[in-house]
Short mmCIF file of C-alpha atoms in Angstrom, two decimals:
data_model
loop_
_atom_site.label_atom_id
_atom_site.label_comp_id
_atom_site.label_asym_id
_atom_site.label_seq_id
_atom_site.Cartn_x
_atom_site.Cartn_y
_atom_site.Cartn_z
CA UNK A 1 -0.14 0.01 -0.02
CA UNK A 2 2.85 2.25 1.00
CA UNK A 3 4.46 1.42 -2.35
CA UNK A 4 1.73 2.69 -4.40
CA UNK A 5 1.07 5.78 -2.57
CA UNK A 6 4.56 6.63 -2.57
CA UNK A 7 4.74 6.10 -6.17
CA UNK A 8 1.69 8.22 -6.80
CA UNK A 9 2.95 11.24 -4.58
CA UNK A 10 6.12 11.13 -6.23
CA UNK A 11 4.64 11.11 -9.91
CA UNK A 12 2.31 14.04 -8.75
CA UNK A 13 5.16 16.11 -7.18
CA UNK A 14 7.43 15.70 -9.99
CA UNK A 15 4.92 17.07 -12.77
CA UNK A 16 2.06 19.60 -11.15
CA UNK A 17 0.42 18.98 -14.38
CA UNK A 18 0.19 15.34 -14.42
CA UNK A 19 -3.19 13.68 -14.68
CA UNK A 20 -3.69 10.51 -13.11
CA UNK A 21 -5.89 8.05 -15.63
CA UNK A 22 -5.80 4.75 -13.62
CA UNK A 23 -6.00 4.99 -9.86
CA UNK A 24 -9.15 3.08 -8.97
CA UNK A 25 -7.78 -0.26 -9.50
CA UNK A 26 -5.42 0.53 -6.33
CA UNK A 27 -8.67 0.05 -3.95
CA UNK A 28 -7.57 -3.68 -3.19
CA UNK A 29 -8.72 -6.32 -0.83
CA UNK A 30 -5.60 -5.89 1.40
CA UNK A 31 -6.31 -2.00 1.59
CA UNK A 32 -10.04 -2.46 2.29
CA UNK A 33 -9.06 -5.11 5.35
CA UNK A 34 -6.47 -2.46 6.64
CA UNK A 35 -8.95 0.23 6.48
CA UNK A 36 -11.44 -1.74 8.21
CA UNK A 37 -9.35 -2.28 11.25
CA UNK A 38 -8.33 1.45 11.46
CA UNK A 39 -12.27 2.00 11.89
CA UNK A 40 -13.63 3.36 15.05
CA UNK A 41 -14.89 0.32 16.82
CA UNK A 42 -17.77 2.55 18.39
CA UNK A 43 -18.59 4.91 15.70
CA UNK A 44 -22.28 5.24 14.75
CA UNK A 45 -24.24 3.14 12.15
CA UNK A 46 -25.03 4.17 8.83
CA UNK A 47 -28.73 3.61 7.74
CA UNK A 48 -28.19 -0.02 7.22
CA UNK A 49 -27.63 -0.32 10.96
CA UNK A 50 -24.55 -2.47 10.64
CA UNK A 51 -21.55 -1.81 13.13
CA UNK A 52 -17.78 -2.57 13.59
CA UNK A 53 -18.68 -5.70 15.67
CA UNK A 54 -21.40 -7.30 13.17
CA UNK A 55 -19.31 -6.53 10.27
CA UNK A 56 -15.94 -8.27 11.81
CA UNK A 57 -17.59 -11.66 12.61
CA UNK A 58 -17.24 -12.61 9.05
CA UNK A 59 -14.68 -9.60 7.68
CA UNK A 60 -12.98 -11.60 5.11
CA UNK A 61 -16.18 -12.65 3.14
CA UNK A 62 -17.48 -9.16 3.89
CA UNK A 63 -14.48 -7.49 2.08
CA UNK A 64 -14.36 -10.01 -0.63
CA UNK A 65 -17.98 -9.47 -1.86
CA UNK A 66 -17.28 -5.55 -1.49
CA UNK A 67 -14.24 -5.60 -3.82
CA UNK A 68 -16.09 -7.83 -6.24
CA UNK A 69 -18.80 -5.31 -6.50
CA UNK A 70 -16.43 -2.58 -7.02
CA UNK A 71 -14.33 -4.52 -9.80
CA UNK A 72 -17.70 -5.40 -11.69
CA UNK A 73 -19.29 -2.01 -11.41
CA UNK A 74 -21.99 -3.03 -9.00
CA UNK A 75 -21.15 -1.34 -6.10
CA UNK A 76 -23.53 1.41 -5.04
CA UNK A 77 -23.23 4.02 -2.27
CA UNK A 78 -26.24 3.59 0.25
CA UNK A 79 -27.88 6.94 1.32
CA UNK A 80 -26.47 8.60 4.37
CA UNK A 81 -28.27 8.84 7.65
CA UNK A 82 -28.85 12.55 8.79
CA UNK A 83 -28.43 13.51 12.23
CA UNK A 84 -28.40 17.08 13.91
CA UNK A 85 -25.97 18.12 16.63
CA UNK A 86 -26.25 21.65 18.34
CA UNK A 87 -24.41 24.95 17.28
CA UNK A 88 -23.24 27.44 19.75
CA UNK A 89 -25.54 29.81 18.29
CA UNK A 90 -28.65 27.46 19.22
CA UNK A 91 -29.25 26.25 15.53
CA UNK A 92 -28.50 22.57 14.44
CA UNK A 93 -25.64 21.20 12.52
CA UNK A 94 -26.77 18.56 9.79
CA UNK A 95 -24.43 15.59 9.83
CA UNK A 96 -24.41 12.54 7.34
CA UNK A 97 -23.58 9.28 8.24
CA UNK A 98 -22.57 6.78 5.92
CA UNK A 99 -22.58 3.08 5.99
CA UNK A 100 -20.02 0.96 7.16
CA UNK A 101 -19.04 -0.27 3.64
CA UNK A 102 -19.11 3.05 2.19
CA UNK A 103 -16.74 4.45 5.11
CA UNK A 104 -14.53 1.67 4.40
CA UNK A 105 -14.17 2.43 0.23
CA UNK A 106 -14.22 6.03 0.87
CA UNK A 107 -11.07 5.72 3.32
CA UNK A 108 -9.21 4.00 0.80
CA UNK A 109 -9.94 6.46 -1.73
CA UNK A 110 -8.91 9.18 0.52
CA UNK A 111 -5.43 7.74 1.03
CA UNK A 112 -4.90 7.65 -2.80
CA UNK A 113 -6.46 11.07 -3.25
CA UNK A 114 -4.15 12.54 -0.69
CA UNK A 115 -1.25 11.36 -2.28
CA UNK A 116 -1.89 13.60 -5.55
CA UNK A 117 -3.28 16.51 -3.77
CA UNK A 118 -1.13 16.59 -0.85
CA UNK A 119 1.88 17.89 -3.53
CA UNK A 120 -0.65 20.69 -4.63
CA UNK A 121 -2.07 22.27 -1.54
CA UNK A 122 -0.34 25.20 -0.05
CA UNK A 123 1.16 25.26 3.56
CA UNK A 124 -1.45 28.01 4.43
CA UNK A 125 -4.05 25.13 4.74
CA UNK A 126 -3.93 23.08 7.84
CA UNK A 127 -7.41 21.25 8.13
CA UNK A 128 -7.83 17.62 7.84
CA UNK A 129 -4.39 16.99 6.34
CA UNK A 130 -1.72 14.39 7.15
CA UNK A 131 0.33 15.66 9.76
CA UNK A 132 -1.25 18.63 10.21
CA UNK A 133 -3.55 20.25 13.18
CA UNK A 134 -5.39 23.04 14.35
CA UNK A 135 -2.71 24.12 16.92
CA UNK A 136 -0.14 24.24 14.03
CA UNK A 137 -2.57 26.77 12.22
CA UNK A 138 -2.85 28.71 15.62
CA UNK A 139 1.07 28.60 15.80
CA UNK A 140 1.24 29.82 12.30
CA UNK A 141 -1.17 32.61 13.01
CA UNK A 142 0.49 34.13 15.98
CA UNK A 143 3.69 33.92 14.07
CA UNK A 144 2.61 35.86 10.90
CA UNK A 145 1.20 38.38 13.08
CA UNK A 146 3.92 38.97 15.54
CA UNK A 147 7.03 38.22 13.00
CA UNK A 148 5.54 39.72 9.75
CA UNK A 149 4.35 43.04 8.65
CA UNK A 150 0.86 42.47 9.91
CA UNK A 151 -1.53 45.44 10.88
CA UNK A 152 -4.78 44.34 9.58
CA UNK A 153 -6.96 41.09 9.70
CA UNK A 154 -9.74 39.75 7.51
CA UNK A 155 -11.85 37.13 9.01
CA UNK A 156 -13.89 34.94 6.89
CA UNK A 157 -16.72 32.98 7.49
CA UNK A 158 -18.57 30.97 4.77
CA UNK A 159 -22.27 30.13 5.18
CA UNK A 160 -23.23 26.62 5.07
CA UNK A 161 -19.89 25.64 3.43
CA UNK A 162 -20.10 22.01 2.92
CA UNK A 163 -23.74 22.43 1.78
CA UNK A 164 -23.32 25.11 -0.80
CA UNK A 165 -20.30 23.26 -2.99
CA UNK A 166 -21.27 22.86 -6.36
CA UNK A 167 -20.82 19.53 -7.62
CA UNK A 168 -20.16 20.40 -11.32
CA UNK A 169 -17.41 23.00 -10.16
CA UNK A 170 -15.84 20.26 -7.93
CA UNK A 171 -15.83 17.57 -10.45
CA UNK A 172 -14.01 20.01 -12.91
CA UNK A 173 -11.72 20.89 -10.38
CA UNK A 174 -10.76 17.16 -9.85
CA UNK A 175 -10.48 16.73 -13.49
CA UNK A 176 -7.24 18.76 -13.79
CA UNK A 177 -5.71 15.94 -11.79
CA UNK A 178 -7.69 12.77 -11.89
CA UNK A 179 -9.28 11.33 -15.12
CA UNK A 180 -9.66 8.08 -13.76
CA UNK A 181 -13.67 7.48 -14.97
CA UNK A 182 -14.17 4.79 -12.22
CA UNK A 183 -12.78 7.08 -9.58
CA UNK A 184 -14.75 10.00 -10.66
CA UNK A 185 -18.14 7.94 -10.38
CA UNK A 186 -17.34 6.62 -7.16
CA UNK A 187 -17.06 10.37 -5.88
CA UNK A 188 -19.99 11.41 -7.93
CA UNK A 189 -22.24 8.59 -5.97
CA UNK A 190 -20.76 9.53 -2.73
CA UNK A 191 -21.71 13.17 -3.01
CA UNK A 192 -25.04 12.62 -4.90
CA UNK A 193 -26.54 9.88 -2.73
CA UNK A 194 -29.05 11.67 -0.59
CA UNK A 195 -29.86 11.16 3.12
CA UNK A 196 -32.58 9.64 5.21
CA UNK A 197 -33.88 12.38 7.57
CA UNK A 198 -37.17 11.43 9.39
CA UNK A 199 -37.60 8.60 7.45
CA UNK A 200 -37.74 10.50 4.28
CA UNK A 201 -35.17 10.67 1.23
CA UNK A 202 -33.87 13.94 0.70
CA UNK A 203 -31.71 14.54 -2.24
CA UNK A 204 -29.86 17.82 -2.70
CA UNK A 205 -28.26 19.33 -5.65
CA UNK A 206 -25.08 20.82 -3.97
CA UNK A 207 -22.92 20.11 -1.07
CA UNK A 208 -20.68 17.19 -0.14
CA UNK A 209 -22.53 15.36 2.84
CA UNK A 210 -20.64 16.47 5.96
CA UNK A 211 -19.80 13.42 8.00
CA UNK A 212 -18.45 11.18 5.08
CA UNK A 213 -14.62 10.48 5.35
CA UNK A 214 -14.23 11.81 1.70
CA UNK A 215 -15.92 15.26 2.73
CA UNK A 216 -13.16 17.01 4.33
CA UNK A 217 -10.56 16.30 1.13
CA UNK A 218 -13.32 17.27 -1.38
CA UNK A 219 -13.80 20.58 0.84
CA UNK A 220 -10.07 21.09 0.72
CA UNK A 221 -9.73 20.75 -3.26
CA UNK A 222 -12.32 23.14 -3.52
CA UNK A 223 -11.27 26.09 -1.39
CA UNK A 224 -7.77 25.40 -2.56
CA UNK A 225 -8.95 26.48 -6.01
CA UNK A 226 -11.44 29.02 -4.98
CA UNK A 227 -9.18 30.63 -2.43
CA UNK A 228 -6.03 29.49 -1.69
CA UNK A 229 -4.55 29.19 -5.43
CA UNK A 230 -6.36 32.49 -6.47
CA UNK A 231 -4.89 34.63 -3.48
CA UNK A 232 -1.45 33.28 -3.61
CA UNK A 233 -1.03 33.46 -7.60
CA UNK A 234 -3.59 36.07 -8.75
CA UNK A 235 -4.33 38.52 -5.49
CA UNK A 236 -0.78 38.74 -3.65
CA UNK A 237 1.34 39.87 -6.72
CA UNK A 238 -1.04 43.00 -7.40
CA UNK A 239 -0.67 44.13 -3.67
CA UNK A 240 1.48 46.73 -2.34
CA UNK A 241 2.59 44.92 0.92
CA UNK A 242 2.76 41.28 2.48
CA UNK A 243 -0.07 39.42 2.68
CA UNK A 244 -0.58 35.69 4.34
CA UNK A 245 -3.44 33.33 4.53
CA UNK A 246 -4.09 30.74 7.21
CA UNK A 247 -7.01 28.43 6.61
CA UNK A 248 -8.05 25.38 8.68
CA UNK A 249 -11.02 23.72 6.40
CA UNK A 250 -13.60 26.66 5.88
CA UNK A 251 -12.18 28.59 8.66
CA UNK A 252 -9.66 31.33 7.69
CA UNK A 253 -8.00 34.54 8.36
CA UNK A 254 -6.24 36.95 6.09
CA UNK A 255 -3.36 39.11 7.40
CA UNK A 256 -2.32 42.48 5.56
CA UNK A 257 0.61 44.91 5.89
CA UNK A 258 -1.62 48.06 4.42
CA UNK A 259 -5.72 48.64 5.04
CA UNK A 260 -5.93 49.57 1.54
CA UNK A 261 -4.59 46.04 0.10
CA UNK A 262 -7.25 44.57 2.86
CA UNK A 263 -10.09 46.83 1.64
CA UNK A 264 -9.64 45.83 -1.91
CA UNK A 265 -9.47 41.82 -1.25
CA UNK A 266 -12.62 42.76 0.85
CA UNK A 267 -14.49 44.20 -2.13
CA UNK A 268 -13.55 41.22 -4.27
CA UNK A 269 -14.01 38.32 -2.43
CA UNK A 270 -17.96 37.99 -2.08
CA UNK A 271 -17.53 38.22 -6.05
CA UNK A 272 -14.97 35.68 -6.31
CA UNK A 273 -16.86 33.14 -3.72
CA UNK A 274 -20.48 33.93 -5.43
CA UNK A 275 -18.67 32.48 -8.84
CA UNK A 276 -18.48 29.30 -7.00
CA UNK A 277 -21.77 29.22 -5.31
CA UNK A 278 -20.36 30.23 -1.99
CA UNK A 279 -21.58 33.25 0.31
CA UNK A 280 -19.64 35.08 2.73
CA UNK A 281 -21.51 35.69 6.40
CA UNK A 282 -22.19 39.54 6.26
CA UNK A 283 -21.86 39.89 9.89
CA UNK A 284 -19.05 37.57 10.81
CA UNK A 285 -16.76 38.60 7.94
CA UNK A 286 -15.07 41.45 9.00
CA UNK A 287 -12.03 43.73 8.61
CA UNK A 288 -10.06 44.61 11.84
CA UNK A 289 -6.89 46.45 12.69
CA UNK A 290 -4.50 44.08 14.54
CA UNK A 291 -1.14 43.86 15.30
CA UNK A 292 1.56 45.93 16.95
CA UNK A 293 -0.21 49.22 15.89
CA UNK A 294 -3.47 48.33 16.56
CA UNK A 295 -3.63 50.09 19.99
CA UNK A 296 -3.03 53.44 17.97
CA UNK A 297 -5.64 52.35 15.45
CA UNK A 298 -7.84 51.81 18.13
CA UNK A 299 -7.50 55.22 19.64
CA UNK A 300 -8.27 57.08 16.34
CA UNK A 301 -11.30 55.23 16.45
CA UNK A 302 -12.51 56.05 19.94
CA UNK A 303 -12.02 52.73 21.39
CA UNK A 304 -10.42 51.72 24.50
CA UNK A 305 -8.48 48.87 23.30
CA UNK A 306 -8.06 47.07 20.01
CA UNK A 307 -10.60 44.76 18.56
CA UNK A 308 -10.19 40.91 18.53
CA UNK A 309 -10.97 37.82 16.43
CA UNK A 310 -11.93 34.38 16.57
CA UNK A 311 -10.36 31.63 15.13
CA UNK A 312 -10.38 27.78 16.16
CA UNK A 313 -11.95 27.87 19.57
CA UNK A 314 -10.23 30.85 20.70
CA UNK A 315 -10.35 34.43 20.81
CA UNK A 316 -7.07 36.54 19.67
CA UNK A 317 -5.83 39.47 21.67
CA UNK A 318 -3.23 42.22 21.15
CA UNK A 319 -0.90 41.95 24.30
CA UNK A 320 2.68 42.64 25.36
CA UNK A 321 5.06 40.32 26.77
CA UNK A 322 6.74 41.01 30.25
CA UNK A 323 9.78 42.20 28.23
CA UNK A 324 7.22 44.77 26.46
CA UNK A 325 7.36 43.05 23.43
CA UNK A 326 3.93 42.79 21.15
CA UNK A 327 2.56 39.19 21.04
CA UNK A 328 -0.76 37.45 20.61
CA UNK A 329 -2.49 35.98 23.48
CA UNK A 330 -5.51 33.50 23.35
CA UNK A 331 -8.40 32.65 25.65
CA UNK A 332 -11.23 30.29 25.10
CA UNK A 333 -14.02 31.62 23.24
CA UNK A 334 -16.77 32.38 25.79
CA UNK A 335 -19.47 30.48 23.83
CA UNK A 336 -17.21 27.40 23.85
CA UNK A 337 -16.66 27.90 27.41
CA UNK A 338 -20.47 27.93 28.26
CA UNK A 339 -20.88 24.79 26.08
CA UNK A 340 -18.35 22.71 27.63
CA UNK A 341 -19.80 23.49 30.89
CA UNK A 342 -23.40 22.92 29.95
CA UNK A 343 -22.41 19.50 28.73
CA UNK A 344 -20.62 18.53 31.93
CA UNK A 345 -23.67 19.73 33.99
CA UNK A 346 -26.05 17.79 31.72
CA UNK A 347 -23.35 14.41 32.35
CA UNK A 348 -23.35 14.94 36.12
CA UNK A 349 -27.11 15.51 36.29
CA UNK A 350 -27.91 12.57 34.45
CA UNK A 351 -25.30 10.16 36.28
CA UNK A 352 -25.58 11.82 39.44
CA UNK A 353 -26.69 8.35 41.29
CA UNK A 354 -23.56 6.38 39.75
CA UNK A 355 -20.99 5.66 42.25
CA UNK A 356 -18.51 8.58 42.78
CA UNK A 357 -15.37 6.87 41.86
CA UNK A 358 -16.99 6.21 38.22
CA UNK A 359 -18.07 9.57 38.05
CA UNK A 360 -14.39 10.80 38.66
CA UNK A 361 -13.01 8.56 35.79
CA UNK A 362 -15.35 10.09 33.51
CA UNK A 363 -14.99 13.58 34.31
CA UNK A 364 -11.20 13.45 34.32
CA UNK A 365 -11.65 12.09 30.86
CA UNK A 366 -13.65 15.01 29.73
CA UNK A 367 -11.04 17.35 31.67
CA UNK A 368 -8.18 16.03 30.01
CA UNK A 369 -9.78 16.53 26.78
CA UNK A 370 -10.41 19.97 27.62
CA UNK A 371 -6.92 20.28 28.58
CA UNK A 372 -5.54 18.94 25.50
CA UNK A 373 -7.23 21.40 23.50
CA UNK A 374 -7.70 24.66 25.26
CA UNK A 375 -4.52 24.25 27.25
CA UNK A 376 -2.35 26.81 25.35
CA UNK A 377 0.40 28.82 27.32
CA UNK A 378 -1.88 32.15 27.54
CA UNK A 379 -5.15 30.53 28.22
CA UNK A 380 -4.24 29.30 31.58
CA UNK A 381 -6.70 31.53 33.08
CA UNK A 382 -9.68 30.11 31.17
CA UNK A 383 -8.75 26.25 31.58
CA UNK A 384 -8.38 27.64 35.52
CA UNK A 385 -11.90 28.77 35.23
CA UNK A 386 -13.21 25.57 33.43
CA UNK A 387 -11.91 23.39 36.34
CA UNK A 388 -13.30 25.50 39.13
CA UNK A 389 -16.64 25.57 37.30
CA UNK A 390 -16.68 21.68 36.91
CA UNK A 391 -15.76 21.49 40.42
CA UNK A 392 -18.89 23.29 41.28
CA UNK A 393 -21.20 21.63 38.80
CA UNK A 394 -20.00 18.40 40.39
CA UNK A 395 -20.47 19.59 44.13
CA UNK A 396 -24.06 20.45 42.93
CA UNK A 397 -25.16 17.18 41.44
CA UNK A 398 -23.83 15.26 44.10
CA UNK A 399 -25.54 17.29 46.68
CA UNK A 400 -29.05 16.47 45.12
CA UNK A 401 -28.49 12.95 46.29
CA UNK A 402 -27.75 13.73 49.99
CA UNK A 403 -31.26 13.75 51.24
CA UNK A 404 -31.24 16.30 54.00
CA UNK A 405 -27.48 16.04 54.50
CA UNK A 406 -26.00 18.99 52.72
CA UNK A 407 -22.82 18.42 50.96
CA UNK A 408 -20.83 21.53 52.24
CA UNK A 409 -17.84 22.88 50.57
CA UNK A 410 -15.74 21.10 53.57
CA UNK A 411 -17.19 17.86 52.83
CA UNK A 412 -16.87 18.43 48.89
CA UNK A 413 -13.18 18.94 49.58
CA UNK A 414 -12.91 15.43 51.34
CA UNK A 415 -14.59 13.92 48.02
CA UNK A 416 -11.94 15.60 46.01
CA UNK A 417 -9.09 14.46 48.11
CA UNK A 418 -10.30 10.58 47.75
CA UNK A 419 -11.17 11.16 44.02
CA UNK A 420 -9.39 14.07 42.64
CA UNK A 421 -10.17 15.61 39.50
CA UNK A 422 -7.39 16.56 36.98
CA UNK A 423 -5.96 20.14 37.83
CA UNK A 424 -5.53 22.54 34.74
CA UNK A 425 -2.47 21.62 32.62
CA UNK A 426 -0.95 23.70 29.57
CA UNK A 427 -0.10 21.18 27.12
CA UNK A 428 0.96 23.67 24.03
CA UNK A 429 3.74 25.89 24.69
#
């Protein structure tokens, strides 16, 4: 498998204009088998209800039959199962869960296609790419603002991005690199299969079905053409000063040296996006003064302090180090903090009658996950607040089961001594 992928990657890197006519045959039984054992065993089932443990009982025969259908052209993608998860603004985000076999084939296809498109993607893109993470994107934001000539930041917010991708445009973009008809037909099946929502089949004309293994890669290919390549090759050469982009999936910021450059880009961006069926959120897309000169700009505008911007769960703030040098501090977005605490409170309420030691194990797992993401060097105050609030929530719900014997803070501290919760820890320095 690695030999095939490395060979594809080498050819794609050597010739940026090379087209790949035959890669679908590399979706072999062995690759499907490896993909199956990499799947999450506790993942939700698709519309067919098949889970990992069921498929594993006869995995060799199941994969053999799946591969035969692929070779004979009889493979059909199953409709997606539509579920909804709450968003920070109170609305719900639709997620589409594919059937297990569709996950398998898509996972192998992603590995093959990544070998090609990883050679094309720019360094400014961090979302859903091998070896790249949200924290690398956050580090890059700090580096660009602190060490480059950045005075203005343009926040971008694309409305319903995954649901707005124009499929015809996407296929045309992919055709510049992949002309394998079998692979393109597979992708066509996955993005147009439709979803079962409330017992009804819903088929849309646009979008890639957020939740499928193939969707993040397709979304990256689309924005690479719409934004990254356009900004790098068409926009930047026409600007007076420096400009930089940092993007994680559909979350992106553009940094500029001069306001004039930033305003020009802000003026043409909606037209550029509209050409490809995308719409910028009119309220969340905004240009702000941000950088070492932002404090002076804020005074000109009659503000007490510079504006802030949100990116990847963190509010970014203009600040100064102890040595007096300009730097960027981050803190957890207030909405994210409240959402995390509400999730903890809901869990504590539901499991308040479970043994205390079992509650401690789960709460520590939740705290560990929170620190793992939000534990950045300048965000200690936020994670400390999260820890204190969690302690208060736990005491509240343990107190509900004492039946007239109040759990005072003194008694609760004894509970904490015997069943300690993980204290705040900075994980990213």
